Amino acid sequence: MKPTKRRKTKTAHHSPLDADIIFGLHAVQAALDVPVSRVKEIWLAAERDDERVDNLLASAKEQGVVVHSAERATLDKLAPEVQHQGCVAKCKPLESLDEKGLFDLIDSLNEPPLLLILDGVQDPHNLGACLRTAEASGAHAVIAPKDRASGLTATAIKISSGSAERLPFIQVTNLSRVMRDLQQQGIWLVGTSGDSETSLYDTSLSGPIAIVLGAEGKGIRHLTRENCDEVIFIPMRGEAESLNVSVASGVCLFEAFRQRNL
């Protein structure tokens, strides 16, 4: 397929700073690969000319997305202080499920739900990594509070390597209430804490499960822990006191994946 021709822009006269921005070739390509893309416009570094760019241009043409050729200074202004890889896109906001949508999703599943609940994770890098891990392990959704937690920022979307475009991410106003509602749906809530006496590997994760992980350094909050049906720990060796939340999510979710695929 012949690549889309890029239209040169001298300056960022139509700045997309007031809309959702994603950056990085992989993140933009992932946003183009969904059936109905949310990408509106793309800015590419004028000097970029390789197979990945050709693939992106072909996808943009199929989706009817305008692609501009831009100087590095323009790209740096559109996506400041990030490694944008010479590729920035202006997008419609990601469509997100509300609480009703979450329970509709659960009702529609033909297998036991596997959910990840993030209690106050504020680092968008960690959120993006958790989304990527959750999708890879077969989780059906990631849930987080709206307040004092990272949302789907451009950085989180890039770090997710496309998972943010495909995996439902639900931010809720009252996490404790949603956890109780999940319990009413028969979902077992498994929290994590270093002071638990129950090992991850002694826990059944093959049924309807929501794994609950806390913020960096602080862990799950007291009220969140009270709402869990069970609290477990991840066995570790060495001197490290804890794992990064994205690493911990991978350990827990892939143990669930293993148990579900025995």
Short mmCIF file of C-alpha atoms in Angstrom, two decimals:
data_model
loop_
_atom_site.label_atom_id
_atom_site.label_comp_id
_atom_site.label_asym_id
_atom_site.label_seq_id
_atom_site.Cartn_x
_atom_site.Cartn_y
_atom_site.Cartn_z
CA MET A 1 0.00 0.00 0.00
CA LYS A 2 1.33 3.43 -0.94
CA PRO A 3 2.09 5.55 2.14
CA THR A 4 0.10 8.67 2.86
CA LYS A 5 1.89 11.84 1.81
CA ARG A 6 2.80 14.06 4.69
CA ARG A 7 1.87 17.72 4.58
CA LYS A 8 4.59 19.99 5.92
CA THR A 9 3.86 22.38 8.74
CA LYS A 10 6.17 25.25 9.55
CA THR A 11 4.90 25.78 13.09
CA ALA A 12 2.33 24.27 15.43
CA HIS A 13 -0.37 26.78 14.56
CA HIS A 14 -3.12 24.29 15.31
CA SER A 15 -1.77 23.07 18.64
CA PRO A 16 -3.47 19.98 20.08
CA LEU A 17 -2.52 20.79 23.65
CA ASP A 18 -6.16 21.24 24.61
CA ALA A 19 -7.06 17.66 23.65
CA ASP A 20 -5.85 14.16 24.43
CA ILE A 21 -2.29 13.65 23.27
CA ILE A 22 -0.49 10.37 22.73
CA PHE A 23 3.11 10.02 21.67
CA GLY A 24 5.53 7.34 20.52
CA LEU A 25 5.26 5.20 17.40
CA HIS A 26 3.93 2.13 19.21
CA ALA A 27 1.25 4.02 21.13
CA VAL A 28 0.03 5.87 18.04
CA GLN A 29 0.06 2.69 15.94
CA ALA A 30 -1.97 0.89 18.60
CA ALA A 31 -4.53 3.70 18.59
CA LEU A 32 -4.81 3.37 14.80
CA ASP A 33 -5.19 -0.41 14.90
CA VAL A 34 -8.57 -0.45 16.66
CA PRO A 35 -11.63 -0.73 14.35
CA VAL A 36 -12.79 2.84 15.01
CA SER A 37 -9.71 4.90 15.74
CA ARG A 38 -9.85 7.89 18.07
CA VAL A 39 -6.84 9.51 16.36
CA LYS A 40 -7.63 12.86 14.73
CA GLU A 41 -4.24 14.09 13.50
CA ILE A 42 -0.64 12.90 13.57
CA TRP A 43 2.62 14.85 13.56
CA LEU A 44 5.72 12.95 12.37
CA ALA A 45 9.34 14.07 12.44
CA ALA A 46 10.35 15.14 8.95
CA GLU A 47 13.48 12.97 9.02
CA ARG A 48 11.72 9.73 9.98
CA ASP A 49 11.62 7.24 7.13
CA ASP A 50 11.56 3.56 8.07
CA GLU A 51 9.29 0.52 7.95
CA ARG A 52 7.48 1.38 11.19
CA VAL A 53 6.68 4.83 9.85
CA ASP A 54 5.49 3.34 6.55
CA ASN A 55 3.14 1.02 8.45
CA LEU A 56 1.83 3.91 10.52
CA LEU A 57 1.23 6.00 7.40
CA ALA A 58 -0.67 3.15 5.76
CA SER A 59 -2.85 2.72 8.85
CA ALA A 60 -3.49 6.46 9.01
CA LYS A 61 -4.60 6.46 5.38
CA GLU A 62 -7.02 3.58 6.01
CA GLN A 63 -8.53 5.49 8.95
CA GLY A 64 -8.64 8.79 7.06
CA VAL A 65 -6.28 10.48 9.53
CA VAL A 66 -4.31 13.54 8.45
CA VAL A 67 -0.53 13.23 8.90
CA HIS A 68 1.71 16.30 9.13
CA SER A 69 5.46 16.45 8.68
CA ALA A 70 6.97 18.46 11.54
CA GLU A 71 10.30 19.70 12.80
CA ARG A 72 11.60 18.45 16.14
CA ALA A 73 10.92 21.81 17.76
CA THR A 74 7.25 21.52 16.85
CA LEU A 75 7.03 17.99 18.24
CA ASP A 76 8.78 19.06 21.43
CA LYS A 77 6.19 21.80 21.85
CA LEU A 78 3.28 19.43 21.25
CA ALA A 79 4.64 16.82 23.67
CA PRO A 80 7.14 18.57 25.95
CA GLU A 81 9.62 16.79 28.19
CA VAL A 82 8.85 13.29 26.92
CA GLN A 83 10.53 10.81 24.57
CA HIS A 84 8.04 11.14 21.73
CA GLN A 85 10.18 9.26 19.15
CA GLY A 86 9.27 11.85 16.54
CA CYS A 87 5.58 10.94 16.61
CA VAL A 88 2.72 12.80 18.31
CA ALA A 89 -1.03 12.41 17.78
CA LYS A 90 -4.11 14.40 18.74
CA CYS A 91 -6.95 12.09 19.75
CA LYS A 92 -10.50 11.98 20.94
CA PRO A 93 -10.65 10.97 24.62
CA LEU A 94 -10.61 7.26 25.32
CA GLU A 95 -14.10 5.95 25.91
CA SER A 96 -14.27 4.68 29.47
CA LEU A 97 -16.80 2.49 31.22
CA ASP A 98 -18.74 3.77 34.19
CA GLU A 99 -19.73 1.56 37.12
CA LYS A 100 -22.82 0.28 35.31
CA GLY A 101 -20.66 -0.54 32.31
CA LEU A 102 -18.31 -2.49 34.56
CA PHE A 103 -21.10 -4.72 35.83
CA ASP A 104 -22.55 -5.09 32.33
CA LEU A 105 -19.10 -6.27 31.24
CA ILE A 106 -18.95 -8.77 34.08
CA ASP A 107 -22.41 -10.11 33.22
CA SER A 108 -21.38 -10.59 29.59
CA LEU A 109 -18.34 -12.77 30.33
CA ASN A 110 -18.38 -16.48 29.55
CA GLU A 111 -15.57 -17.21 32.01
CA PRO A 112 -14.87 -16.27 35.65
CA PRO A 113 -14.01 -12.57 35.90
CA LEU A 114 -10.41 -11.60 36.60
CA LEU A 115 -10.11 -7.97 37.66
CA LEU A 116 -7.27 -5.78 38.90
CA ILE A 117 -8.05 -3.07 41.47
CA LEU A 118 -5.39 -0.38 41.97
CA ASP A 119 -5.86 1.54 45.20
CA GLY A 120 -4.31 4.97 44.76
CA VAL A 121 -1.52 4.24 42.27
CA GLN A 122 -0.30 7.73 41.37
CA ASP A 123 2.63 7.09 39.04
CA PRO A 124 1.43 6.96 35.40
CA HIS A 125 4.41 4.76 34.49
CA ASN A 126 3.20 2.17 36.99
CA LEU A 127 -0.38 2.48 35.77
CA GLY A 128 0.70 1.94 32.17
CA ALA A 129 2.79 -1.08 33.13
CA CYS A 130 -0.11 -2.53 35.14
CA LEU A 131 -2.46 -2.14 32.17
CA ARG A 132 -0.01 -3.95 29.91
CA THR A 133 0.42 -6.77 32.43
CA ALA A 134 -3.32 -7.02 33.04
CA GLU A 135 -4.09 -7.43 29.35
CA ALA A 136 -1.30 -9.96 28.85
CA SER A 137 -2.53 -12.09 31.77
CA GLY A 138 -6.13 -12.15 30.57
CA ALA A 139 -7.64 -9.70 33.05
CA HIS A 140 -10.97 -8.28 31.95
CA ALA A 141 -10.69 -4.78 33.43
CA VAL A 142 -8.64 -2.52 35.69
CA ILE A 143 -10.42 -0.46 38.36
CA ALA A 144 -9.06 2.59 40.20
CA PRO A 145 -10.43 5.50 42.23
CA LYS A 146 -10.87 8.87 40.55
CA ASP A 147 -9.26 10.81 43.39
CA ARG A 148 -5.59 10.70 44.39
CA ALA A 149 -4.71 8.24 41.63
CA SER A 150 -3.28 8.42 38.13
CA GLY A 151 -5.66 8.51 35.21
CA LEU A 152 -4.93 7.63 31.60
CA THR A 153 -2.31 10.28 30.91
CA ALA A 154 -0.26 10.33 27.72
CA THR A 155 2.59 8.72 29.65
CA ALA A 156 0.39 5.91 31.00
CA ILE A 157 -0.95 5.24 27.51
CA LYS A 158 2.55 5.08 26.01
CA ILE A 159 3.88 2.78 28.73
CA SER A 160 0.88 0.47 28.28
CA SER A 161 2.12 -0.31 24.73
CA GLY A 162 -1.39 -0.32 23.32
CA SER A 163 -3.18 -2.03 26.21
CA ALA A 164 -4.90 1.22 27.21
CA GLU A 165 -6.66 1.18 23.83
CA ARG A 166 -8.05 -2.31 24.36
CA LEU A 167 -8.48 -3.06 28.07
CA PRO A 168 -11.32 -1.38 29.99
CA PHE A 169 -10.04 1.04 32.64
CA ILE A 170 -12.73 2.20 35.05
CA GLN A 171 -12.24 5.05 37.50
CA VAL A 172 -14.83 5.06 40.27
CA THR A 173 -15.91 7.71 42.76
CA ASN A 174 -16.28 5.32 45.70
CA LEU A 175 -13.93 2.35 45.58
CA SER A 176 -15.24 0.77 48.79
CA ARG A 177 -18.80 0.74 47.48
CA VAL A 178 -17.72 -0.79 44.18
CA MET A 179 -15.78 -3.48 46.04
CA ARG A 180 -18.88 -4.36 48.05
CA ASP A 181 -20.94 -4.45 44.84
CA LEU A 182 -18.38 -6.80 43.30
CA GLN A 183 -18.74 -9.08 46.32
CA GLN A 184 -22.50 -9.10 45.77
CA GLN A 185 -21.74 -10.38 42.26
CA GLY A 186 -19.81 -13.30 43.75
CA ILE A 187 -16.34 -11.90 43.08
CA TRP A 188 -13.72 -12.77 45.70
CA LEU A 189 -11.53 -9.78 46.62
CA VAL A 190 -7.89 -10.68 47.25
CA GLY A 191 -5.79 -7.92 48.79
CA THR A 192 -2.01 -7.89 49.10
CA SER A 193 0.12 -6.95 52.10
CA GLY A 194 3.56 -7.87 53.37
CA ASP A 195 2.21 -8.57 56.87
CA SER A 196 -0.24 -11.26 55.74
CA GLU A 197 0.38 -14.89 56.75
CA THR A 198 -1.24 -16.39 53.64
CA SER A 199 0.99 -16.95 50.62
CA LEU A 200 -0.12 -16.10 47.10
CA TYR A 201 0.75 -19.68 46.15
CA ASP A 202 -1.62 -21.13 48.76
CA THR A 203 -4.55 -19.12 47.40
CA SER A 204 -7.11 -20.24 44.84
CA LEU A 205 -7.36 -17.71 42.01
CA SER A 206 -9.25 -19.79 39.46
CA GLY A 207 -12.72 -18.47 40.28
CA PRO A 208 -14.22 -14.97 40.02
CA ILE A 209 -11.39 -12.85 41.43
CA ALA A 210 -10.37 -9.23 41.88
CA ILE A 211 -6.76 -8.72 42.92
CA VAL A 212 -6.28 -5.55 44.97
CA LEU A 213 -2.92 -3.76 44.99
CA GLY A 214 -1.99 -0.55 46.76
CA ALA A 215 -0.06 2.60 46.02
CA GLU A 216 3.71 2.77 45.77
CA GLY A 217 5.19 2.54 49.24
CA LYS A 218 1.90 2.79 51.15
CA GLY A 219 0.12 -0.36 50.06
CA ILE A 220 -3.64 -0.71 50.22
CA ARG A 221 -5.49 1.67 52.51
CA HIS A 222 -7.05 0.46 55.78
CA LEU A 223 -10.64 0.72 54.52
CA THR A 224 -9.73 -1.00 51.26
CA ARG A 225 -8.14 -3.84 53.20
CA GLU A 226 -11.24 -4.20 55.39
CA ASN A 227 -13.31 -4.71 52.25
CA CYS A 228 -11.12 -7.57 51.00
CA ASP A 229 -12.25 -11.16 51.52
CA GLU A 230 -8.67 -12.35 51.87
CA VAL A 231 -5.25 -10.74 52.19
CA ILE A 232 -2.14 -12.49 50.87
CA PHE A 233 1.59 -11.87 50.58
CA ILE A 234 4.06 -12.54 47.77
CA PRO A 235 6.92 -14.79 49.00
CA MET A 236 10.31 -13.15 48.46
CA ARG A 237 13.99 -13.76 49.16
CA GLY A 238 16.81 -11.28 49.61
CA GLU A 239 16.77 -7.93 51.36
CA ALA A 240 14.11 -6.13 49.30
CA GLU A 241 11.16 -5.13 51.46
CA SER A 242 8.58 -4.88 48.69
CA LEU A 243 7.97 -5.02 44.95
CA ASN A 244 7.01 -2.23 42.61
CA VAL A 245 3.22 -2.30 42.13
CA SER A 246 3.52 -3.15 38.44
CA VAL A 247 5.83 -6.07 39.25
CA ALA A 248 3.52 -7.25 42.03
CA SER A 249 0.56 -7.10 39.65
CA GLY A 250 2.45 -9.29 37.20
CA VAL A 251 3.30 -11.89 39.85
CA CYS A 252 -0.30 -12.09 41.10
CA LEU A 253 -2.07 -11.92 37.75
CA PHE A 254 0.13 -14.53 36.11
CA GLU A 255 -0.36 -16.88 39.06
CA ALA A 256 -4.08 -16.47 38.37
CA PHE A 257 -3.37 -17.10 34.68
CA ARG A 258 -1.43 -20.27 35.55
CA GLN A 259 -4.19 -21.62 37.79
CA ARG A 260 -6.86 -20.90 35.20
CA ASN A 261 -4.96 -22.74 32.48
CA LEU A 262 -4.00 -25.94 34.32
#
